[in-house]
Each structure stands twice: as structure tokens, then as C-alpha cells.
PDB file of C-alpha atoms in Angstrom:
ATOM      1  CA  MET A   1      19.164  23.673  30.477  1.00 90.00           C
ATOM      2  CA  VAL A   2      18.101  20.040  28.613  1.00 97.00           C
ATOM      3  CA  LYS A   3      16.599  20.379  25.493  1.00 98.00           C
ATOM      4  CA  LEU A   4      16.450  16.565  24.113  1.00 98.00           C
ATOM      5  CA  SER A   5      16.382  13.646  25.993  1.00 98.00           C
ATOM      6  CA  VAL A   6      17.471  10.622  23.986  1.00 98.00           C
ATOM      7  CA  ILE A   7      16.567   7.132  25.302  1.00 98.00           C
ATOM      8  CA  VAL A   8      18.488   4.108  24.326  1.00 98.00           C
ATOM      9  CA  PRO A   9      17.643   0.617  25.718  1.00 98.00           C
ATOM     10  CA  PHE A  10      20.076  -1.677  25.418  1.00 98.00           C
ATOM     11  CA  HIS A  11      19.707  -5.805  25.999  1.00 97.00           C
ATOM     12  CA  ASN A  12      22.473  -7.716  25.046  1.00 97.00           C
ATOM     13  CA  VAL A  13      23.778  -6.147  22.238  1.00 96.00           C
ATOM     14  CA  ARG A  14      27.372  -6.400  22.957  1.00 96.00           C
ATOM     15  CA  GLN A  15      28.183  -6.627  19.189  1.00 96.00           C
ATOM     16  CA  TYR A  16      26.289  -3.553  18.138  1.00 97.00           C
ATOM     17  CA  ALA A  17      26.667  -1.364  21.556  1.00 97.00           C
ATOM     18  CA  PRO A  18      30.063   0.160  20.258  1.00 98.00           C
ATOM     19  CA  ASP A  19      28.839   1.972  16.746  1.00 97.00           C
ATOM     20  CA  THR A  20      25.775   2.799  18.725  1.00 98.00           C
ATOM     21  CA  LEU A  21      27.315   4.404  21.607  1.00 98.00           C
ATOM     22  CA  ARG A  22      30.223   6.102  19.227  1.00 98.00           C
ATOM     23  CA  SER A  23      27.499   7.771  17.166  1.00 98.00           C
ATOM     24  CA  LEU A  24      25.960   8.869  20.329  1.00 98.00           C
ATOM     25  CA  GLU A  25      29.284  11.107  20.965  1.00 98.00           C
ATOM     26  CA  ALA A  26      29.081  12.270  17.729  1.00 98.00           C
ATOM     27  CA  ASN A  27      25.835  14.122  18.453  1.00 98.00           C
ATOM     28  CA  ALA A  28      26.639  14.664  21.969  1.00 98.00           C
ATOM     29  CA  ARG A  29      26.319  18.405  22.762  1.00 97.00           C
ATOM     30  CA  PRO A  30      25.782  20.807  26.483  1.00 97.00           C
ATOM     31  CA  ASP A  31      21.800  20.502  25.622  1.00 97.00           C
ATOM     32  CA  VAL A  32      21.256  16.910  24.892  1.00 98.00           C
ATOM     33  CA  GLU A  33      21.130  14.127  27.898  1.00 98.00           C
ATOM     34  CA  PHE A  34      21.652  10.104  26.637  1.00 98.00           C
ATOM     35  CA  LEU A  35      19.638   7.784  28.982  1.00 98.00           C
ATOM     36  CA  LEU A  36      21.217   4.443  28.653  1.00 98.00           C
ATOM     37  CA  VAL A  37      18.916   1.815  29.728  1.00 98.00           C
ATOM     38  CA  ASP A  38      20.462  -1.483  30.567  1.00 98.00           C
ATOM     39  CA  ASP A  39      17.380  -4.137  30.209  1.00 98.00           C
ATOM     40  CA  CYS A  40      18.946  -6.679  32.384  1.00 97.00           C
ATOM     41  CA  SER A  41      21.537  -7.635  29.663  1.00 97.00           C
ATOM     42  CA  THR A  42      23.510 -10.676  30.650  1.00 97.00           C
ATOM     43  CA  ASP A  43      26.641 -10.524  28.184  1.00 97.00           C
ATOM     44  CA  ASP A  44      29.066  -7.346  28.246  1.00 97.00           C
ATOM     45  CA  THR A  45      26.798  -4.828  27.136  1.00 97.00           C
ATOM     46  CA  PRO A  46      26.601  -3.856  31.001  1.00 97.00           C
ATOM     47  CA  ALA A  47      30.660  -2.757  31.301  1.00 97.00           C
ATOM     48  CA  LEU A  48      30.411  -0.821  28.012  1.00 98.00           C
ATOM     49  CA  LEU A  49      27.442   1.061  29.353  1.00 98.00           C
ATOM     50  CA  GLU A  50      29.477   1.680  32.559  1.00 98.00           C
ATOM     51  CA  ARG A  51      32.235   3.074  30.301  1.00 98.00           C
ATOM     52  CA  ALA A  52      30.023   5.426  28.530  1.00 98.00           C
ATOM     53  CA  GLU A  53      28.473   6.907  31.571  1.00 97.00           C
ATOM     54  CA  ARG A  54      31.983   7.810  32.511  1.00 97.00           C
ATOM     55  CA  GLY A  55      33.056   8.850  29.163  1.00 97.00           C
ATOM     56  CA  LEU A  56      30.019  10.242  27.089  1.00 98.00           C
ATOM     57  CA  PRO A  57      29.025  13.761  27.561  1.00 97.00           C
ATOM     58  CA  GLY A  58      25.192  13.792  29.293  1.00 98.00           C
ATOM     59  CA  ALA A  59      24.812  10.519  29.560  1.00 98.00           C
ATOM     60  CA  ARG A  60      23.145   8.572  32.441  1.00 98.00           C
ATOM     61  CA  LEU A  61      23.044   5.048  33.135  1.00 98.00           C
ATOM     62  CA  LEU A  62      19.371   3.118  34.300  1.00 98.00           C
ATOM     63  CA  ARG A  63      19.760  -0.132  35.326  1.00 98.00           C
ATOM     64  CA  HIS A  64      16.448  -2.973  35.079  1.00 98.00           C
ATOM     65  CA  GLU A  65      16.814  -5.751  37.909  1.00 96.00           C
ATOM     66  CA  ARG A  66      15.370  -8.255  35.540  1.00 97.00           C
ATOM     67  CA  ASN A  67      14.371  -7.865  31.723  1.00 96.00           C
ATOM     68  CA  ARG A  68      11.250  -6.151  31.240  1.00 96.00           C
ATOM     69  CA  GLY A  69      11.302  -5.792  27.411  1.00 95.00           C
ATOM     70  CA  ILE A  70      11.815  -2.843  25.315  1.00 96.00           C
ATOM     71  CA  ALA A  71       8.136  -1.040  25.744  1.00 97.00           C
ATOM     72  CA  ALA A  72       9.080  -1.049  30.018  1.00 97.00           C
ATOM     73  CA  ALA A  73      12.515   0.032  28.737  1.00 98.00           C
ATOM     74  CA  ARG A  74      11.477   3.253  26.886  1.00 98.00           C
ATOM     75  CA  ASN A  75       8.920   3.988  29.982  1.00 98.00           C
ATOM     76  CA  THR A  76      12.191   3.900  32.320  1.00 98.00           C
ATOM     77  CA  GLY A  77      13.679   6.600  30.054  1.00 98.00           C
ATOM     78  CA  LEU A  78      10.682   8.926  30.561  1.00 98.00           C
ATOM     79  CA  GLU A  79      10.311   8.760  34.009  1.00 97.00           C
ATOM     80  CA  ALA A  80      13.774   9.921  33.986  1.00 98.00           C
ATOM     81  CA  ALA A  81      13.716  12.350  31.443  1.00 98.00           C
ATOM     82  CA  ARG A  82      14.619  15.871  31.675  1.00 97.00           C
ATOM     83  CA  GLY A  83      14.485  17.475  28.425  1.00 98.00           C
ATOM     84  CA  ARG A  84      11.770  19.903  26.245  1.00 98.00           C
ATOM     85  CA  TYR A  85      11.927  17.489  23.357  1.00 98.00           C
ATOM     86  CA  VAL A  86      12.233  13.671  23.310  1.00 98.00           C
ATOM     87  CA  THR A  87      13.369  11.059  20.700  1.00 98.00           C
ATOM     88  CA  PHE A  88      14.585   7.171  21.072  1.00 98.00           C
ATOM     89  CA  LEU A  89      17.272   4.856  19.484  1.00 98.00           C
ATOM     90  CA  ASP A  90      17.213   1.404  19.606  1.00 98.00           C
ATOM     91  CA  GLY A  91      20.613  -0.137  20.744  1.00 97.00           C
ATOM     92  CA  ASP A  92      21.716  -1.755  17.860  1.00 96.00           C
ATOM     93  CA  ASP A  93      21.285   1.253  15.523  1.00 98.00           C
ATOM     94  CA  TRP A  94      23.496   4.193  15.160  1.00 98.00           C
ATOM     95  CA  LEU A  95      23.256   8.454  13.935  1.00 98.00           C
ATOM     96  CA  ALA A  96      24.633   9.931  11.375  1.00 98.00           C
ATOM     97  CA  PRO A  97      26.998  12.771  13.158  1.00 98.00           C
ATOM     98  CA  GLY A  98      24.942  15.892  13.858  1.00 97.00           C
ATOM     99  CA  HIS A  99      21.598  14.685  13.140  1.00 98.00           C
ATOM    100  CA  TYR A 100      19.859  15.324  16.982  1.00 98.00           C
ATOM    101  CA  GLY A 101      21.329  18.940  16.055  1.00 98.00           C
ATOM    102  CA  ARG A 102      19.149  19.201  13.002  1.00 98.00           C
ATOM    103  CA  LEU A 103      16.141  17.328  14.855  1.00 97.00           C
ATOM    104  CA  ILE A 104      16.181  20.379  17.580  1.00 98.00           C
ATOM    105  CA  ALA A 105      16.179  22.913  15.098  1.00 98.00           C
ATOM    106  CA  ALA A 106      13.155  21.108  12.846  1.00 98.00           C
ATOM    107  CA  MET A 107      11.314  20.843  16.824  1.00 98.00           C
ATOM    108  CA  ASP A 108      12.103  24.599  17.284  1.00 98.00           C
ATOM    109  CA  ASP A 109      11.117  25.874  14.449  1.00 98.00           C
ATOM    110  CA  LEU A 110       8.151  23.982  13.365  1.00 98.00           C
ATOM    111  CA  GLY A 111       7.118  24.101  16.943  1.00 97.00           C
ATOM    112  CA  CYS A 112       4.313  21.249  16.456  1.00 98.00           C
ATOM    113  CA  ASP A 113       3.820  18.025  19.107  1.00 98.00           C
ATOM    114  CA  PHE A 114       6.281  15.520  16.549  1.00 98.00           C
ATOM    115  CA  VAL A 115       8.354  15.718  14.117  1.00 98.00           C
ATOM    116  CA  ARG A 116       8.556  12.400  11.748  1.00 98.00           C
ATOM    117  CA  THR A 117      11.735  11.879   9.884  1.00 98.00           C
ATOM    118  CA  ASP A 118      12.832   9.409   6.912  1.00 98.00           C
ATOM    119  CA  HIS A 119      15.735   6.722   8.247  1.00 98.00           C
ATOM    120  CA  VAL A 120      18.410   4.454   6.164  1.00 98.00           C
ATOM    121  CA  ARG A 121      17.905   0.921   6.419  1.00 97.00           C
ATOM    122  CA  SER A 122      21.083  -0.799   6.563  1.00 96.00           C
ATOM    123  CA  THR A 123      21.031  -4.545   5.860  1.00 94.00           C
ATOM    124  CA  GLY A 124      24.751  -5.834   6.117  1.00 91.00           C
ATOM    125  CA  ARG A 125      26.257  -3.336   3.344  1.00 91.00           C
ATOM    126  CA  GLU A 126      23.030  -2.279   1.475  1.00 95.00           C
ATOM    127  CA  ARG A 127      21.909   1.124   2.084  1.00 96.00           C
ATOM    128  CA  VAL A 128      18.302   2.199   1.294  1.00 97.00           C
ATOM    129  CA  VAL A 129      16.454   5.438   2.473  1.00 97.00           C
ATOM    130  CA  GLN A 130      13.285   4.664   3.849  1.00 97.00           C
ATOM    131  CA  ARG A 131      10.836   7.916   3.692  1.00 98.00           C
ATOM    132  CA  VAL A 132       7.722   8.305   6.010  1.00 98.00           C
ATOM    133  CA  PRO A 133       4.749   7.595   3.482  1.00 97.00           C
ATOM    134  CA  HIS A 134       3.312  11.548   3.751  1.00 95.00           C
ATOM    135  CA  GLY A 135       3.741  13.570   0.393  1.00 89.00           C
ATOM    136  CA  ARG A 136       3.856  17.047   2.420  1.00 94.00           C
ATOM    137  CA  ARG A 137       7.134  18.307   3.986  1.00 96.00           C
ATOM    138  CA  ASN A 138       8.000  20.969   6.362  1.00 97.00           C
ATOM    139  CA  ALA A 139       4.125  21.792   7.010  1.00 97.00           C
ATOM    140  CA  VAL A 140       2.455  21.495  10.241  1.00 98.00           C
ATOM    141  CA  MET A 141      -0.708  19.432   9.857  1.00 98.00           C
ATOM    142  CA  SER A 142      -3.096  16.956  12.011  1.00 98.00           C
ATOM    143  CA  PRO A 143      -1.985  13.907  12.568  1.00 98.00           C
ATOM    144  CA  ARG A 144      -5.154  12.558  12.488  1.00 98.00           C
ATOM    145  CA  GLU A 145      -5.400  13.364   8.832  1.00 97.00           C
ATOM    146  CA  ALA A 146      -2.466  11.489   8.065  1.00 98.00           C
ATOM    147  CA  ILE A 147      -4.048   8.053   8.825  1.00 98.00           C
ATOM    148  CA  LEU A 148      -6.119   7.537   5.623  1.00 98.00           C
ATOM    149  CA  PRO A 149      -6.674   6.306   2.927  1.00 97.00           C
ATOM    150  CA  ALA A 150      -7.295   2.737   4.046  1.00 97.00           C
ATOM    151  CA  ASP A 151      -5.740   1.025   0.980  1.00 94.00           C
ATOM    152  CA  ARG A 152      -2.805   2.996   0.857  1.00 96.00           C
ATOM    153  CA  SER A 153       0.389   3.080   2.745  1.00 97.00           C
ATOM    154  CA  THR A 154       0.526   5.907   5.280  1.00 98.00           C
ATOM    155  CA  SER A 155       1.846   7.649   8.129  1.00 98.00           C
ATOM    156  CA  VAL A 156       0.585   4.508  10.536  1.00 98.00           C
ATOM    157  CA  ASP A 157       2.356   2.260   8.514  1.00 98.00           C
ATOM    158  CA  TYR A 158       5.767   4.457   9.452  1.00 98.00           C
ATOM    159  CA  PRO A 159       5.621   2.903  13.011  1.00 97.00           C
ATOM    160  CA  PHE A 160       9.479   3.737  13.524  1.00 98.00           C
ATOM    161  CA  VAL A 161       9.382   5.896  16.912  1.00 98.00           C
ATOM    162  CA  TRP A 162      13.060   6.301  16.730  1.00 98.00           C
ATOM    163  CA  ALA A 163      12.988   8.125  13.525  1.00 97.00           C
ATOM    164  CA  ASP A 164      10.976  11.292  14.599  1.00 98.00           C
ATOM    165  CA  VAL A 165      11.170  13.637  17.758  1.00 98.00           C
ATOM    166  CA  TYR A 166       8.384  14.220  20.128  1.00 98.00           C
ATOM    167  CA  HIS A 167       7.752  17.643  22.653  1.00 98.00           C
ATOM    168  CA  ARG A 168       7.781  16.411  26.198  1.00 97.00           C
ATOM    169  CA  ARG A 169       4.363  17.991  26.296  1.00 97.00           C
ATOM    170  CA  LEU A 170       2.500  15.047  24.751  1.00 98.00           C
ATOM    171  CA  ASP A 171       3.618  12.795  27.858  1.00 95.00           C
ATOM    172  CA  ASP A 172       3.538  15.651  30.763  1.00 93.00           C
ATOM    173  CA  ASP A 173      -0.441  16.639  29.345  1.00 87.00           C
ATOM    174  CA  ARG A 174      -1.546  12.905  28.280  1.00 89.00           C
ATOM    175  CA  GLY A 175       0.872  10.476  28.896  1.00 94.00           C
ATOM    176  CA  LEU A 176       0.873   9.841  25.244  1.00 97.00           C
ATOM    177  CA  LEU A 177       4.630   8.627  24.836  1.00 98.00           C
ATOM    178  CA  ARG A 178       4.250   6.021  27.314  1.00 97.00           C
ATOM    179  CA  PHE A 179       4.238   2.560  26.007  1.00 98.00           C
ATOM    180  CA  THR A 180       2.256  -0.288  26.966  1.00 97.00           C
ATOM    181  CA  GLU A 181       4.052  -2.835  28.352  1.00 96.00           C
ATOM    182  CA  GLY A 182       3.855  -6.877  28.016  1.00 93.00           C
ATOM    183  CA  LEU A 183       4.048  -6.559  24.514  1.00 93.00           C
ATOM    184  CA  HIS A 184       7.072  -8.233  22.432  1.00 91.00           C
ATOM    185  CA  THR A 185       5.700  -7.170  19.534  1.00 92.00           C
ATOM    186  CA  CYS A 186       3.791  -4.461  17.562  1.00 95.00           C
ATOM    187  CA  GLU A 187       4.025  -1.973  20.466  1.00 96.00           C
ATOM    188  CA  ASP A 188       5.108   0.623  18.377  1.00 97.00           C
ATOM    189  CA  ARG A 189       2.278   0.346  15.919  1.00 98.00           C
ATOM    190  CA  LEU A 190      -0.206   0.707  18.724  1.00 98.00           C
ATOM    191  CA  TRP A 191       1.376   3.679  20.459  1.00 98.00           C
ATOM    192  CA  THR A 192       1.827   5.079  16.515  1.00 98.00           C
ATOM    193  CA  TRP A 193      -1.980   4.811  15.965  1.00 98.00           C
ATOM    194  CA  ARG A 194      -2.418   6.386  19.476  1.00 98.00           C
ATOM    195  CA  LEU A 195      -0.309   9.195  18.663  1.00 98.00           C
ATOM    196  CA  HIS A 196      -1.815  10.267  15.126  1.00 98.00           C
ATOM    197  CA  ARG A 197      -5.633   9.958  16.666  1.00 98.00           C
ATOM    198  CA  GLU A 198      -4.590  11.789  19.840  1.00 97.00           C
ATOM    199  CA  ALA A 199      -1.866  14.442  19.148  1.00 98.00           C
ATOM    200  CA  GLU A 200      -2.587  18.071  17.665  1.00 98.00           C
ATOM    201  CA  SER A 201       0.084  18.577  15.142  1.00 98.00           C
ATOM    202  CA  PHE A 202       2.676  17.142  13.616  1.00 98.00           C
ATOM    203  CA  ALA A 203       5.162  17.530  10.499  1.00 98.00           C
ATOM    204  CA  VAL A 204       7.383  15.198   8.259  1.00 98.00           C
ATOM    205  CA  VAL A 205      11.152  16.783   7.257  1.00 98.00           C
ATOM    206  CA  ASN A 206      13.583  15.460   4.864  1.00 97.00           C
ATOM    207  CA  LEU A 207      16.120  14.227   7.229  1.00 97.00           C
ATOM    208  CA  TYR A 208      17.607  10.606   7.222  1.00 95.00           C
ATOM    209  CA  GLY A 209      20.099  10.425   9.869  1.00 97.00           C
ATOM    210  CA  VAL A 210      19.059   7.390  11.929  1.00 98.00           C
ATOM    211  CA  PHE A 211      20.830   4.510  10.567  1.00 98.00           C
ATOM    212  CA  TYR A 212      18.259   1.010  11.333  1.00 98.00           C
ATOM    213  CA  ARG A 213      20.319  -2.487  11.369  1.00 96.00           C
ATOM    214  CA  ARG A 214      17.986  -5.571   9.987  1.00 90.00           C
ATOM    215  CA  GLY A 215      19.223  -8.835  10.666  1.00 79.00           C
ATOM    216  CA  VAL A 216      20.030  -9.019  13.927  1.00 66.00           C
ATOM    217  CA  ALA A 217      20.399 -12.508  14.805  1.00 57.00           C
ATOM    218  CA  SER A 218      18.644 -11.628  18.546  1.00 54.00           C
ATOM    219  CA  SER A 219      15.807  -9.270  16.872  1.00 53.00           C
ATOM    220  CA  LEU A 220      12.487 -10.579  17.349  1.00 52.00           C
ATOM    221  CA  THR A 221      11.753 -10.497  13.639  1.00 53.00           C
ATOM    222  CA  ARG A 222      14.246 -13.350  13.448  1.00 54.00           C
ATOM    223  CA  VAL A 223      12.663 -15.346  16.279  1.00 62.00           C
ATOM    224  CA  GLY A 224       9.887 -18.210  15.973  1.00 71.00           C
ATOM    225  CA  ASP A 225       8.530 -18.456  19.260  1.00 85.00           C
ATOM    226  CA  GLU A 226       5.092 -17.740  20.968  1.00 91.00           C
ATOM    227  CA  ARG A 227       6.043 -13.982  21.267  1.00 91.00           C
ATOM    228  CA  GLN A 228       5.696 -13.249  17.748  1.00 93.00           C
ATOM    229  CA  LEU A 229       2.027 -13.917  18.208  1.00 96.00           C
ATOM    230  CA  ASP A 230       1.559 -10.829  20.389  1.00 96.00           C
ATOM    231  CA  PHE A 231       0.920  -8.775  17.231  1.00 97.00           C
ATOM    232  CA  LEU A 232      -2.891 -10.005  17.505  1.00 97.00           C
ATOM    233  CA  ARG A 233      -2.904  -8.433  21.259  1.00 97.00           C
ATOM    234  CA  ALA A 234      -1.707  -5.134  19.474  1.00 97.00           C
ATOM    235  CA  PHE A 235      -4.089  -5.122  16.889  1.00 98.00           C
ATOM    236  CA  ASP A 236      -7.163  -5.887  18.915  1.00 98.00           C
ATOM    237  CA  LEU A 237      -6.116  -2.938  21.025  1.00 98.00           C
ATOM    238  CA  VAL A 238      -5.357  -0.769  17.906  1.00 98.00           C
ATOM    239  CA  MET A 239      -9.016  -2.084  16.735  1.00 98.00           C
ATOM    240  CA  ALA A 240     -11.028  -1.821  20.143  1.00 98.00           C
ATOM    241  CA  GLU A 241      -9.487   2.113  20.389  1.00 98.00           C
ATOM    242  CA  THR A 242     -10.271   3.109  17.149  1.00 98.00           C
ATOM    243  CA  ALA A 243     -14.016   2.038  17.328  1.00 97.00           C
ATOM    244  CA  GLU A 244     -14.585   4.216  20.232  1.00 97.00           C
ATOM    245  CA  ASP A 245     -12.388   7.088  18.542  1.00 98.00           C
ATOM    246  CA  ARG A 246     -14.879  10.122  17.412  1.00 97.00           C
ATOM    247  CA  ASP A 247     -13.849   9.021  13.815  1.00 98.00           C
ATOM    248  CA  GLY A 248     -14.241   5.617  14.463  1.00 97.00           C
ATOM    249  CA  GLU A 249     -16.241   4.295  11.199  1.00 97.00           C
ATOM    250  CA  GLU A 250     -14.322   5.931   8.855  1.00 98.00           C
ATOM    251  CA  LEU A 251     -10.867   4.835  10.628  1.00 98.00           C
ATOM    252  CA  LEU A 252     -11.840   1.139  11.194  1.00 98.00           C
ATOM    253  CA  PRO A 253     -11.414   0.064   7.738  1.00 98.00           C
ATOM    254  CA  LYS A 254      -7.659   1.546   8.089  1.00 98.00           C
ATOM    255  CA  VAL A 255      -7.251  -0.390  10.906  1.00 98.00           C
ATOM    256  CA  VAL A 256      -9.221  -3.927   9.354  1.00 98.00           C
ATOM    257  CA  ARG A 257      -6.716  -3.549   6.367  1.00 98.00           C
ATOM    258  CA  THR A 258      -3.635  -3.412   7.879  1.00 98.00           C
ATOM    259  CA  TYR A 259      -4.447  -5.544  11.150  1.00 98.00           C
ATOM    260  CA  CYS A 260      -5.418  -8.368   7.455  1.00 98.00           C
ATOM    261  CA  ALA A 261      -2.126  -7.470   6.273  1.00 97.00           C
ATOM    262  CA  MET A 262      -0.272  -8.496   9.232  1.00 97.00           C
ATOM    263  CA  MET A 263      -2.134 -11.357   9.689  1.00 98.00           C
ATOM    264  CA  CYS A 264      -1.205 -12.699   6.134  1.00 97.00           C
ATOM    265  CA  HIS A 265       2.345 -11.512   6.907  1.00 96.00           C
ATOM    266  CA  HIS A 266       2.722 -13.929   9.601  1.00 96.00           C
ATOM    267  CA  LEU A 267       1.059 -16.874   7.980  1.00 97.00           C
ATOM    268  CA  ALA A 268       3.182 -16.360   5.237  1.00 96.00           C
ATOM    269  CA  ALA A 269       6.357 -16.588   7.796  1.00 95.00           C
ATOM    270  CA  ASP A 270       4.636 -19.674   9.617  1.00 94.00           C
ATOM    271  CA  ALA A 271       4.121 -21.438   5.853  1.00 94.00           C
ATOM    272  CA  GLU A 272       8.048 -20.839   4.950  1.00 94.00           C
ATOM    273  CA  GLY A 273       8.784 -22.692   8.373  1.00 94.00           C
ATOM    274  CA  ARG A 274      10.105 -19.974  10.355  1.00 92.00           C
ATOM    275  CA  TYR A 275       7.577 -20.526  13.495  1.00 93.00           C
ATOM    276  CA  GLN A 276       7.832 -23.457  15.426  1.00 92.00           C
ATOM    277  CA  PRO A 277       5.153 -26.265  14.668  1.00 93.00           C
ATOM    278  CA  SER A 278       3.429 -25.223  18.182  1.00 94.00           C
ATOM    279  CA  VAL A 279       3.303 -21.557  17.507  1.00 95.00           C
ATOM    280  CA  GLY A 280       2.063 -22.131  14.375  1.00 95.00           C
ATOM    281  CA  ARG A 281      -0.699 -24.118  15.183  1.00 95.00           C
ATOM    282  CA  LYS A 282      -1.700 -21.292  17.662  1.00 96.00           C
ATOM    283  CA  LEU A 283      -1.507 -18.616  14.935  1.00 97.00           C
ATOM    284  CA  ARG A 284      -3.938 -20.135  12.711  1.00 96.00           C
ATOM    285  CA  THR A 285      -6.331 -20.702  15.486  1.00 96.00           C
ATOM    286  CA  LEU A 286      -6.217 -17.000  17.145  1.00 97.00           C
ATOM    287  CA  THR A 287      -6.430 -15.589  14.183  1.00 97.00           C
ATOM    288  CA  ALA A 288      -9.150 -17.098  12.953  1.00 97.00           C
ATOM    289  CA  ALA A 289     -10.776 -16.302  16.729  1.00 97.00           C
ATOM    290  CA  ALA A 290      -9.312 -12.355  15.920  1.00 97.00           C
ATOM    291  CA  LEU A 291     -11.110 -12.757  12.296  1.00 98.00           C
ATOM    292  CA  ARG A 292     -14.706 -13.436  13.598  1.00 97.00           C
ATOM    293  CA  ARG A 293     -14.047 -10.164  16.203  1.00 96.00           C
ATOM    294  CA  MET A 294     -14.017  -8.122  13.395  1.00 97.00           C
ATOM    295  CA  PRO A 295     -16.749  -5.704  12.347  1.00 97.00           C
ATOM    296  CA  GLN A 296     -17.802  -8.088   9.521  1.00 97.00           C
ATOM    297  CA  GLU A 297     -18.978  -5.758   7.111  1.00 97.00           C
ATOM    298  CA  VAL A 298     -15.833  -3.512   7.365  1.00 97.00           C
ATOM    299  CA  LEU A 299     -13.748  -6.877   6.805  1.00 98.00           C
ATOM    300  CA  GLU A 300     -15.700  -8.720   4.051  1.00 97.00           C
ATOM    301  CA  ARG A 301     -15.121  -5.054   2.148  1.00 97.00           C
ATOM    302  CA  THR A 302     -11.605  -5.175   2.923  1.00 97.00           C
ATOM    303  CA  LEU A 303     -11.451  -8.918   1.609  1.00 97.00           C
ATOM    304  CA  ASP A 304     -12.650  -7.978  -1.532  1.00 97.00           C
ATOM    305  CA  THR A 305     -10.354  -5.566  -1.985  1.00 95.00           C
ATOM    306  CA  MET A 306      -6.927  -7.794  -1.639  1.00 95.00           C
ATOM    307  CA  ASP A 307      -5.828 -10.139  -3.527  1.00 95.00           C
ATOM    308  CA  ALA A 308      -7.307 -13.418  -4.213  1.00 96.00           C
ATOM    309  CA  GLU A 309      -5.026 -15.753  -2.709  1.00 95.00           C
ATOM    310  CA  ARG A 310      -4.720 -13.664   0.467  1.00 96.00           C
ATOM    311  CA  ALA A 311      -8.285 -13.219   0.533  1.00 97.00           C
ATOM    312  CA  THR A 312      -8.943 -16.880   0.145  1.00 96.00           C
ATOM    313  CA  ARG A 313      -6.496 -17.587   2.906  1.00 96.00           C
ATOM    314  CA  LEU A 314      -7.912 -15.219   5.540  1.00 98.00           C
ATOM    315  CA  ARG A 315     -11.682 -16.719   4.771  1.00 97.00           C
ATOM    316  CA  ARG A 316     -10.825 -19.957   5.233  1.00 96.00           C
ATOM    317  CA  LEU A 317      -9.117 -19.271   8.397  1.00 96.00           C
ATOM    318  CA  ARG A 318     -12.511 -17.440   9.767  1.00 95.00           C
ATOM    319  CA  ARG A 319     -14.599 -20.386   8.878  1.00 93.00           C
ATOM    320  CA  ARG A 320     -12.572 -22.699  11.003  1.00 87.00           C
ATOM    321  CA  PRO A 321     -14.538 -24.061  14.044  1.00 81.00           C
ATOM    322  CA  ALA A 322     -13.267 -22.131  17.308  1.00 71.00           C
ATOM    323  CA  VAL A 323     -11.526 -24.189  19.960  1.00 65.00           C
ATOM    324  CA  GLY A 324     -11.589 -22.040  22.694  1.00 52.00           C
ATOM    325  CA  ALA A 325      -7.379 -21.604  22.310  1.00 45.00           C
ATOM    326  CA  ALA A 326      -6.455 -18.795  25.072  1.00 43.00           C
ATOM    327  CA  ALA A 327      -4.484 -15.926  23.425  1.00 42.00           C
TER     328      ALA A 327
END
């Protein structure tokens, strides 16, 4: 019987995949399967995955005939998964030996819908533990109750889907583990919000066996093209879905505040010259339109509590004349 399905998308990560695959081997056990999803890589990644399928216990290789993005790759893995529990890993990250055994034990012990863990951020030789922004540990709670307060970092601000483990019933009953395809960025934030609104139980445990590699040249965080703008579509969906929630009025200030923070982050990146000029222009136009779509009373209260520089920048953008640019 498969206890845990591990879904690992890969796309052109030849430099890092060997570390990832070795760490999977150090987590192999008879009740764990590894679903290696090649999202139409064009480097030597496919050859590495073919060897891994032959040599890594529990490995199965799944292929995309065209590049479809990480959301689709994760969904492909979900469709093939046979485990009672599901977790994810990115193809350029790695694990501590025996981490998955500890994850399985936590789920067996707590019996909740999903368990969140800390992780280690790796930048060059620097290692920093990143903790789930949730104080209570080893206690089963409602994930809805971990969304607020609006003015503090909470569990929805920790959108690292590969740091956690999920019960398969979340997907079988309501499709909560499926990712929205077509988003190049922030698909994990939309997913995390849905999970916290709709799942019934979760817990946070003191484990940090996932090593998250920062500074990868191919990562979207290092790319300055139009794909960056998908954060606007993702947060529009978060806002629309939350507005329909039974607690929408209470939860919307958190969405608006996080959305505004993301806008400021991208505007600052553009000011530093990290985006192509045409992308920067479109970013400002679409951000202005998004600000006008927000519930204005909630937005105004949010801006009143932000630092003056960021609030002034967003207020000026909101006053920009609409030019009808398409999202």
C-alpha cells in the first residue's frame, strides 16, 4: 500500500536535479512513491529522470509533450497519485534524509486534513530556517482561523505548498489539491487561500526537512518578463472567491492588504530596473485598474495603515486615468 505520494515537477533543472534525486533516494521506503513529472524539458533533465525511474525505488516518470507550467505538472502528478497522503517538491530543491518518514508519522498522529512544516531557505552557502507564521504547534485547528489578523503575517502568507503534507480526501472530496492552470506566478497563493478557507483541520509541526533553493537563474523571481504580471490575475481570483465566502466581509481586509503588499513589491522591482520597460508600463496600468476594482472602503482603511511612501504610491496609481489595457 502506498502511504505517501511525492509529486516532483522538473523543467530544465539539469544543474540541480541530481541533488533533488539523491535526496529522494534518502527518503525512499516501501510505502512512498515518487511521481517525477517532466514538463517538456529541453536540456539533459529527461535523461536524468529516465535513470531515476530505473534506479529510484518507487519512482514513476510522467511526461508532458509540451511545456504546461508547474500548476499543470502538479495536477498531472495528482491524477496519477495512489497514496493516502500527498506532498510536493520542486525539481531544484532537496530534502533531509528521513524527512518523509517524519511527515507520515505526523499525519498518522494528528489525523487532520493537512500538516504544515517549517523549511530551510538556501541561498548560496547560507542556510536560514523559515518558520510557519503560526504560533501553536502540534495542535489540530481550523485553517480558517489561521487566516487573520489582517495586519500580521499569518498562515496564508506562507504559500510553500512543498513544505506540507495533505490528506488525499481533500482532493477526492472537493478537488482542493488541484492547481489553477495558466498562472505563471502566485498559483501557490491562490491555492493556499482556498485550502485555508475550505479545509476543515490542520496543524503545524516542528519539522524543517525541505531545503528551498533561492537564486536559481531560471526561477520566475529572477525573470523580468510579462509572466510576472500573473500575480494580478491570481489575487483577483483570491479576492473574488473570498468575497463570496460566508466570512467574506471579515476576511477581505486580509486579501486587500496582501494584494497591496504584492503590488508594492512588484512596483519596487520595476523601479530597480528588474522588469522590461514594456512590462513596467503594463504593470502600472494594470495595478491602477486593480486598485479601482477593490472594495474602496476596505482599500482606504488598508492604505491608512500602510507606511506613507507605499500608500502614497498606490493612491497616485489609483487616480491614473483608465486606458483600457487588457490583463
